[in-house]
mmCIF file of C-alpha atoms in Angstrom:
data_model
loop_
_atom_site.group_PDB
_atom_site.id
_atom_site.type_symbol
_atom_site.label_atom_id
_atom_site.label_comp_id
_atom_site.label_asym_id
_atom_site.label_seq_id
_atom_site.Cartn_x
_atom_site.Cartn_y
_atom_site.Cartn_z
ATOM 1 C CA MET A 1 91.096 84.149 93.875
ATOM 2 C CA GLU A 2 93.573 82.255 95.991
ATOM 3 C CA VAL A 3 95.432 83.658 99.081
ATOM 4 C CA VAL A 4 98.291 86.033 98.091
ATOM 5 C CA ASN A 5 101.040 86.465 100.694
ATOM 6 C CA ALA A 6 103.799 89.126 101.056
ATOM 7 C CA LEU A 7 106.377 90.246 103.563
ATOM 8 C CA GLY A 8 107.140 93.766 104.851
ATOM 9 C CA ARG A 9 109.912 94.912 107.209
ATOM 10 C CA ARG A 10 110.811 98.115 108.989
ATOM 11 C CA LYS A 11 113.351 98.579 111.773
ATOM 12 C CA ALA A 12 113.022 95.360 113.821
ATOM 13 C CA ALA A 13 109.391 94.671 112.802
ATOM 14 C CA VAL A 14 108.340 91.886 110.292
ATOM 15 C CA ALA A 15 104.832 91.681 108.878
ATOM 16 C CA ARG A 16 103.640 88.594 107.069
ATOM 17 C CA VAL A 17 100.428 89.337 105.131
ATOM 18 C CA PHE A 18 97.806 86.978 103.690
ATOM 19 C CA VAL A 19 95.310 88.696 101.324
ATOM 20 C CA SER A 20 92.084 87.082 100.072
ATOM 21 C CA GLU A 21 88.882 88.287 98.681
ATOM 22 C CA GLY A 22 86.339 89.413 101.180
ATOM 23 C CA ASN A 23 84.784 92.470 102.755
ATOM 24 C CA GLY A 24 87.671 94.564 104.135
ATOM 25 C CA THR A 25 88.492 93.007 107.524
ATOM 26 C CA ILE A 26 92.035 93.328 108.690
ATOM 27 C CA THR A 27 93.049 90.878 111.451
ATOM 28 C CA ILE A 28 96.492 91.264 113.127
ATOM 29 C CA ASN A 29 97.707 88.452 115.269
ATOM 30 C CA LYS A 30 94.079 87.163 115.590
ATOM 31 C CA ARG A 31 92.877 90.632 116.738
ATOM 32 C CA ASP A 32 90.979 93.353 114.918
ATOM 33 C CA ILE A 33 93.027 96.317 113.584
ATOM 34 C CA ALA A 34 91.131 98.792 115.927
ATOM 35 C CA GLN A 35 92.141 96.658 119.000
ATOM 36 C CA TYR A 36 95.722 96.149 117.862
ATOM 37 C CA PHE A 37 96.404 99.719 116.794
ATOM 38 C CA PRO A 38 94.196 101.956 118.980
ATOM 39 C CA SER A 39 95.716 105.012 117.383
ATOM 40 C CA SER A 40 93.811 106.322 114.393
ATOM 41 C CA ILE A 41 97.078 107.570 112.824
ATOM 42 C CA LEU A 42 98.570 104.116 112.885
ATOM 43 C CA GLN A 43 95.415 102.618 111.344
ATOM 44 C CA PHE A 44 95.605 105.309 108.595
ATOM 45 C CA ILE A 45 99.321 104.300 107.826
ATOM 46 C CA VAL A 46 98.277 100.662 107.542
ATOM 47 C CA LYS A 47 95.368 101.416 105.167
ATOM 48 C CA GLN A 48 97.102 103.981 102.989
ATOM 49 C CA PRO A 49 97.796 101.542 99.935
ATOM 50 C CA LEU A 50 94.306 100.205 100.054
ATOM 51 C CA ASN A 51 92.786 103.734 100.116
ATOM 52 C CA LYS A 52 95.097 104.948 97.337
ATOM 53 C CA LEU A 53 93.714 102.073 95.058
ATOM 54 C CA GLY A 54 90.236 102.294 96.359
ATOM 55 C CA VAL A 55 90.080 98.614 97.236
ATOM 56 C CA ALA A 56 89.712 98.928 101.090
ATOM 57 C CA GLU A 57 86.380 97.029 101.079
ATOM 58 C CA LYS A 58 87.513 94.334 98.602
ATOM 59 C CA TYR A 59 90.002 92.229 100.478
ATOM 60 C CA ASP A 60 90.363 90.454 103.705
ATOM 61 C CA ILE A 61 93.836 90.748 105.221
ATOM 62 C CA LYS A 62 95.353 88.368 107.838
ATOM 63 C CA VAL A 63 98.637 89.460 109.364
ATOM 64 C CA ASN A 64 101.325 87.934 111.457
ATOM 65 C CA LEU A 65 103.250 90.833 113.140
ATOM 66 C CA ASP A 66 106.419 90.356 115.082
ATOM 67 C CA GLY A 67 109.135 92.516 116.598
ATOM 68 C CA GLY A 68 109.782 96.267 116.862
ATOM 69 C CA GLY A 69 107.510 98.928 118.244
ATOM 70 C CA PHE A 70 104.012 100.057 117.078
ATOM 71 C CA LYS A 71 105.277 102.637 114.508
ATOM 72 C CA GLY A 72 107.683 100.169 112.935
ATOM 73 C CA GLN A 73 105.035 97.499 112.870
ATOM 74 C CA ALA A 74 102.569 99.750 111.194
ATOM 75 C CA GLU A 75 104.992 100.829 108.505
ATOM 76 C CA ALA A 76 106.115 97.193 107.954
ATOM 77 C CA LEU A 77 102.534 96.162 107.488
ATOM 78 C CA ARG A 78 101.950 99.088 104.927
ATOM 79 C CA LEU A 79 104.842 97.718 102.844
ATOM 80 C CA ALA A 80 103.550 94.184 102.978
ATOM 81 C CA ILE A 81 100.081 95.046 101.985
ATOM 82 C CA ALA A 82 101.416 97.223 99.014
ATOM 83 C CA ARG A 83 103.569 94.308 97.913
ATOM 84 C CA ALA A 84 100.470 91.887 98.128
ATOM 85 C CA LEU A 85 98.389 94.285 96.116
ATOM 86 C CA VAL A 86 101.098 94.481 93.373
ATOM 87 C CA LYS A 87 101.133 90.706 93.245
ATOM 88 C CA ILE A 88 97.380 90.705 92.734
ATOM 89 C CA ASN A 89 97.439 93.475 90.076
ATOM 90 C CA PRO A 90 100.926 94.488 88.686
ATOM 91 C CA GLU A 91 99.428 97.514 86.960
ATOM 92 C CA ASP A 92 98.907 99.112 90.399
ATOM 93 C CA LYS A 93 102.677 99.180 91.094
ATOM 94 C CA ALA A 94 103.320 102.665 89.442
ATOM 95 C CA ALA A 95 100.592 104.363 91.656
ATOM 96 C CA LEU A 96 101.955 102.760 94.873
ATOM 97 C CA LYS A 97 105.594 103.584 93.905
ATOM 98 C CA ALA A 98 104.820 107.154 93.352
ATOM 99 C CA GLU A 99 103.334 107.444 96.879
ATOM 100 C CA GLY A 100 106.469 105.711 98.283
ATOM 101 C CA PHE A 101 104.687 102.631 99.630
ATOM 102 C CA MET A 102 106.869 100.134 97.580
ATOM 103 C CA THR A 103 110.124 101.383 99.137
ATOM 104 C CA ARG A 104 111.731 99.508 102.048
ATOM 105 C CA ASP A 105 112.943 101.988 104.580
ATOM 106 C CA ALA A 106 116.308 100.491 105.433
ATOM 107 C CA ARG A 107 117.231 102.672 108.313
ATOM 108 C CA GLU A 108 118.192 100.536 111.372
ATOM 109 C CA VAL A 109 119.417 101.411 114.909
ATOM 110 C CA GLU A 110 123.144 101.862 114.998
ATOM 111 C CA ARG A 111 124.901 99.614 117.489
ATOM 112 C CA LYS A 112 126.404 100.912 120.783
ATOM 113 C CA LYS A 113 130.141 100.964 120.776
ATOM 114 C CA PRO A 114 132.356 99.900 123.728
ATOM 115 C CA GLY A 115 133.760 102.894 125.817
ATOM 116 C CA GLN A 116 130.805 105.107 124.846
ATOM 117 C CA PRO A 117 127.368 105.498 126.450
ATOM 118 C CA LYS A 118 125.496 105.228 123.025
ATOM 119 C CA ALA A 119 126.239 104.744 119.353
ATOM 120 C CA ARG A 120 127.698 108.167 118.647
ATOM 121 C CA LYS A 121 127.697 109.909 122.166
ATOM 122 C CA HIS A 122 131.057 109.951 124.082
ATOM 123 C CA PHE A 123 131.599 110.315 127.779
ATOM 124 C CA GLN A 124 132.487 113.731 128.888
ATOM 125 C CA PHE A 125 136.209 114.435 128.550
ATOM 126 C CA SER A 126 138.011 115.706 131.737
ATOM 127 C CA LYS A 127 141.373 117.259 131.303
ATOM 128 C CA ARG A 128 142.018 117.144 135.026
#
């Protein structure tokens, strides 16, 4: 099997994934997943598509992660892994889509407007 690549995005995070046959190691920016994501919850989010299909020990995954915070990065990586698994085996798409792993979460931060402290918040109005 050749290397399969895919892209995942979430908020400001971009994950580029390279999946090849192996024994289940996940390397993120040349570091192990446990070192990059110390939180077990974030590790769980990343491995969800692999665990759903039961192929966690079948593929080696190399990742380039860039931008955003750790939560956005984990969810971008989840999407990229799901897309790569569908490239490998298109029959898996229905199972991953049912869990919501194939959906790009398009919510982005709204920009700050001039004359306001935040995007929607206004300065306190003073009549006098």
